[in-house]
Amino acid sequence: MSRTIDVEISKASRSEKEATKMFIVVIKRDGSREDFDIGKLARSVALAIKGSGLDVGFVEEVIDRVYEELEDRCRTQE
C-alpha cells in the first residue's frame, strides 16, 4: 500500500503571533484524496503489530515519528 503524502502549509495570525498549521492530505493509488486521519494510522499500526509481542507504546512511537517526519518536510518546503 504505497501512498504519497501531500502537505500543504497555511499561516494564520492569532493573538499577535503567527502560527503554522499543517493540512495533510493522503493521495491514494487511484488518485483520490482524503484528509489524513491519525486514528486510522493508529488502528492500522495496532492491527499490524497484533500478535507480534510489541506493546501499545510502539504504536505511539510510530505516530510520533510520522508527525516528526511531516514537520521536517514542512520546514524544508517553506
Short mmCIF file of N, CA and C in Angstrom, two decimals:
data_model
loop_
_atom_site.label_atom_id
_atom_site.label_comp_id
_atom_site.label_asym_id
_atom_site.label_seq_id
_atom_site.Cartn_x
_atom_site.Cartn_y
_atom_site.Cartn_z
N MET A 1 0.83 -1.18 0.00
CA MET A 1 0.00 0.00 0.00
C MET A 1 0.87 1.25 0.00
N SER A 2 1.33 1.60 -1.13
CA SER A 2 2.18 2.79 -1.22
C SER A 2 1.30 4.02 -1.38
N ARG A 3 1.55 5.02 -0.57
CA ARG A 3 0.77 6.25 -0.64
C ARG A 3 1.69 7.44 -0.60
N THR A 4 1.31 8.48 -1.28
CA THR A 4 2.05 9.73 -1.25
C THR A 4 1.35 10.67 -0.29
N ILE A 5 2.12 11.41 0.47
CA ILE A 5 1.53 12.37 1.39
C ILE A 5 1.80 13.76 0.85
N ASP A 6 0.75 14.52 0.64
CA ASP A 6 0.84 15.88 0.15
C ASP A 6 0.61 16.81 1.33
N VAL A 7 1.59 17.65 1.61
CA VAL A 7 1.49 18.54 2.76
C VAL A 7 1.32 19.96 2.28
N GLU A 8 0.27 20.59 2.72
CA GLU A 8 0.04 21.99 2.40
C GLU A 8 0.19 22.79 3.67
N ILE A 9 0.84 23.92 3.58
CA ILE A 9 1.06 24.75 4.75
C ILE A 9 0.28 26.05 4.59
N SER A 10 -0.45 26.42 5.63
CA SER A 10 -1.09 27.73 5.63
C SER A 10 -0.70 28.43 6.90
N LYS A 11 -0.55 29.72 6.83
CA LYS A 11 -0.17 30.51 8.01
C LYS A 11 -1.33 31.40 8.42
N ALA A 12 -1.57 31.49 9.70
CA ALA A 12 -2.63 32.34 10.22
C ALA A 12 -2.08 33.11 11.40
N SER A 13 -2.57 34.34 11.57
CA SER A 13 -2.11 35.16 12.68
C SER A 13 -3.15 35.12 13.79
N ARG A 14 -2.70 34.77 15.01
CA ARG A 14 -3.58 34.72 16.17
C ARG A 14 -2.89 35.40 17.33
N SER A 15 -3.59 36.30 18.00
CA SER A 15 -3.07 36.97 19.20
C SER A 15 -1.69 37.56 18.98
N GLU A 16 -1.53 38.25 17.87
CA GLU A 16 -0.28 38.93 17.53
C GLU A 16 0.91 38.00 17.32
N LYS A 17 0.67 36.70 17.23
CA LYS A 17 1.78 35.83 16.87
C LYS A 17 1.34 34.91 15.75
N GLU A 18 2.29 34.54 14.92
CA GLU A 18 1.97 33.75 13.75
C GLU A 18 2.06 32.27 14.10
N ALA A 19 1.04 31.52 13.73
CA ALA A 19 1.02 30.08 13.97
C ALA A 19 1.02 29.37 12.62
N THR A 20 1.73 28.29 12.55
CA THR A 20 1.76 27.49 11.33
C THR A 20 0.87 26.28 11.54
N LYS A 21 0.01 26.03 10.58
CA LYS A 21 -0.92 24.93 10.68
C LYS A 21 -0.70 23.99 9.50
N MET A 22 -0.61 22.69 9.76
CA MET A 22 -0.41 21.71 8.69
C MET A 22 -1.76 21.13 8.27
N PHE A 23 -1.97 21.09 6.98
CA PHE A 23 -3.12 20.40 6.41
C PHE A 23 -2.54 19.23 5.63
N ILE A 24 -2.83 18.02 6.04
CA ILE A 24 -2.23 16.85 5.43
C ILE A 24 -3.30 16.11 4.64
N VAL A 25 -2.98 15.83 3.38
CA VAL A 25 -3.88 15.12 2.50
C VAL A 25 -3.17 13.87 2.00
N VAL A 26 -3.84 12.72 2.10
CA VAL A 26 -3.29 11.47 1.60
C VAL A 26 -3.80 11.27 0.19
N ILE A 27 -2.87 11.02 -0.74
CA ILE A 27 -3.25 10.74 -2.12
C ILE A 27 -3.17 9.23 -2.30
N LYS A 28 -4.32 8.63 -2.57
CA LYS A 28 -4.40 7.18 -2.69
C LYS A 28 -3.96 6.74 -4.08
N ARG A 29 -3.76 5.43 -4.24
CA ARG A 29 -3.29 4.89 -5.52
C ARG A 29 -4.18 5.27 -6.69
N ASP A 30 -5.49 5.30 -6.46
CA ASP A 30 -6.42 5.61 -7.54
C ASP A 30 -6.50 7.11 -7.83
N GLY A 31 -5.70 7.90 -7.10
CA GLY A 31 -5.68 9.35 -7.32
C GLY A 31 -6.64 10.12 -6.43
N SER A 32 -7.52 9.41 -5.74
CA SER A 32 -8.44 10.11 -4.84
C SER A 32 -7.68 10.64 -3.64
N ARG A 33 -8.25 11.64 -3.00
CA ARG A 33 -7.60 12.28 -1.86
C ARG A 33 -8.52 12.21 -0.65
N GLU A 34 -7.90 12.10 0.52
CA GLU A 34 -8.66 12.18 1.76
C GLU A 34 -7.78 12.82 2.83
N ASP A 35 -8.42 13.47 3.78
CA ASP A 35 -7.68 14.09 4.87
C ASP A 35 -6.97 13.02 5.68
N PHE A 36 -5.77 13.34 6.14
CA PHE A 36 -5.02 12.44 7.00
C PHE A 36 -5.78 12.22 8.29
N ASP A 37 -5.92 10.97 8.70
CA ASP A 37 -6.66 10.61 9.91
C ASP A 37 -5.71 9.87 10.86
N ILE A 38 -5.31 10.54 11.93
CA ILE A 38 -4.37 9.95 12.88
C ILE A 38 -4.95 8.69 13.51
N GLY A 39 -6.25 8.65 13.71
CA GLY A 39 -6.90 7.47 14.27
C GLY A 39 -6.78 6.27 13.35
N LYS A 40 -6.91 6.52 12.07
CA LYS A 40 -6.78 5.45 11.08
C LYS A 40 -5.36 4.89 11.08
N LEU A 41 -4.37 5.78 11.19
CA LEU A 41 -2.98 5.36 11.27
C LEU A 41 -2.76 4.49 12.52
N ALA A 42 -3.28 4.95 13.66
CA ALA A 42 -3.11 4.21 14.91
C ALA A 42 -3.76 2.83 14.82
N ARG A 43 -4.96 2.75 14.25
CA ARG A 43 -5.64 1.46 14.11
C ARG A 43 -4.86 0.52 13.19
N SER A 44 -4.33 1.05 12.10
CA SER A 44 -3.57 0.23 11.15
C SER A 44 -2.29 -0.32 11.76
N VAL A 45 -1.57 0.54 12.49
CA VAL A 45 -0.33 0.09 13.13
C VAL A 45 -0.65 -0.94 14.21
N ALA A 46 -1.70 -0.69 15.01
CA ALA A 46 -2.09 -1.63 16.06
C ALA A 46 -2.46 -2.99 15.47
N LEU A 47 -3.17 -2.99 14.35
CA LEU A 47 -3.54 -4.23 13.68
C LEU A 47 -2.30 -4.95 13.15
N ALA A 48 -1.36 -4.17 12.60
CA ALA A 48 -0.15 -4.75 12.03
C ALA A 48 0.73 -5.42 13.09
N ILE A 49 0.74 -4.90 14.31
CA ILE A 49 1.60 -5.48 15.35
C ILE A 49 0.89 -6.50 16.22
N LYS A 50 -0.40 -6.70 15.97
CA LYS A 50 -1.18 -7.64 16.78
C LYS A 50 -0.53 -9.03 16.74
N GLY A 51 -0.29 -9.59 17.90
CA GLY A 51 0.31 -10.92 17.99
C GLY A 51 1.82 -10.94 17.83
N SER A 52 2.43 -9.77 17.67
CA SER A 52 3.88 -9.71 17.46
C SER A 52 4.65 -9.61 18.77
N GLY A 53 3.95 -9.35 19.86
CA GLY A 53 4.62 -9.18 21.14
C GLY A 53 5.03 -7.75 21.42
N LEU A 54 4.84 -6.85 20.45
CA LEU A 54 5.14 -5.44 20.67
C LEU A 54 4.01 -4.80 21.47
N ASP A 55 4.35 -3.81 22.28
CA ASP A 55 3.33 -3.20 23.12
C ASP A 55 2.70 -1.96 22.47
N VAL A 56 1.68 -1.44 23.12
CA VAL A 56 0.95 -0.28 22.61
C VAL A 56 1.85 0.94 22.49
N GLY A 57 2.87 1.03 23.33
CA GLY A 57 3.82 2.14 23.25
C GLY A 57 4.47 2.23 21.89
N PHE A 58 4.59 1.10 21.20
CA PHE A 58 5.17 1.09 19.86
C PHE A 58 4.28 1.87 18.89
N VAL A 59 2.97 1.73 19.03
CA VAL A 59 2.03 2.46 18.17
C VAL A 59 2.24 3.96 18.34
N GLU A 60 2.34 4.41 19.59
CA GLU A 60 2.56 5.83 19.86
C GLU A 60 3.89 6.30 19.29
N GLU A 61 4.91 5.46 19.38
CA GLU A 61 6.23 5.81 18.84
C GLU A 61 6.17 5.99 17.32
N VAL A 62 5.46 5.09 16.65
CA VAL A 62 5.32 5.19 15.19
C VAL A 62 4.60 6.49 14.82
N ILE A 63 3.53 6.80 15.52
CA ILE A 63 2.77 8.01 15.23
C ILE A 63 3.62 9.25 15.47
N ASP A 64 4.39 9.26 16.56
CA ASP A 64 5.30 10.39 16.82
C ASP A 64 6.31 10.56 15.70
N ARG A 65 6.86 9.45 15.23
CA ARG A 65 7.85 9.52 14.14
C ARG A 65 7.23 10.05 12.85
N VAL A 66 6.01 9.62 12.56
CA VAL A 66 5.33 10.11 11.36
C VAL A 66 5.14 11.62 11.45
N TYR A 67 4.67 12.12 12.59
CA TYR A 67 4.47 13.56 12.75
C TYR A 67 5.78 14.33 12.66
N GLU A 68 6.85 13.79 13.25
CA GLU A 68 8.16 14.45 13.15
C GLU A 68 8.61 14.55 11.70
N GLU A 69 8.43 13.48 10.96
CA GLU A 69 8.82 13.48 9.54
C GLU A 69 8.00 14.50 8.75
N LEU A 70 6.70 14.57 9.00
CA LEU A 70 5.86 15.54 8.31
C LEU A 70 6.27 16.97 8.66
N GLU A 71 6.57 17.23 9.93
CA GLU A 71 7.02 18.56 10.34
C GLU A 71 8.33 18.92 9.66
N ASP A 72 9.26 17.96 9.57
CA ASP A 72 10.54 18.21 8.90
C ASP A 72 10.31 18.55 7.43
N ARG A 73 9.43 17.81 6.78
CA ARG A 73 9.16 18.08 5.36
C ARG A 73 8.52 19.45 5.16
N CYS A 74 7.66 19.84 6.10
CA CYS A 74 7.02 21.16 6.01
C CYS A 74 8.06 22.26 6.14
N ARG A 75 9.00 22.09 7.05
CA ARG A 75 10.05 23.11 7.25
C ARG A 75 10.90 23.28 6.00
N THR A 76 11.18 22.18 5.30
CA THR A 76 12.03 22.28 4.11
C THR A 76 11.28 22.88 2.93
N GLN A 77 9.94 22.86 2.97
CA GLN A 77 9.14 23.44 1.88
C GLN A 77 8.93 24.93 2.05
N GLU A 78 9.16 25.47 3.24
CA GLU A 78 8.90 26.89 3.49
C GLU A 78 9.91 27.76 2.80
#
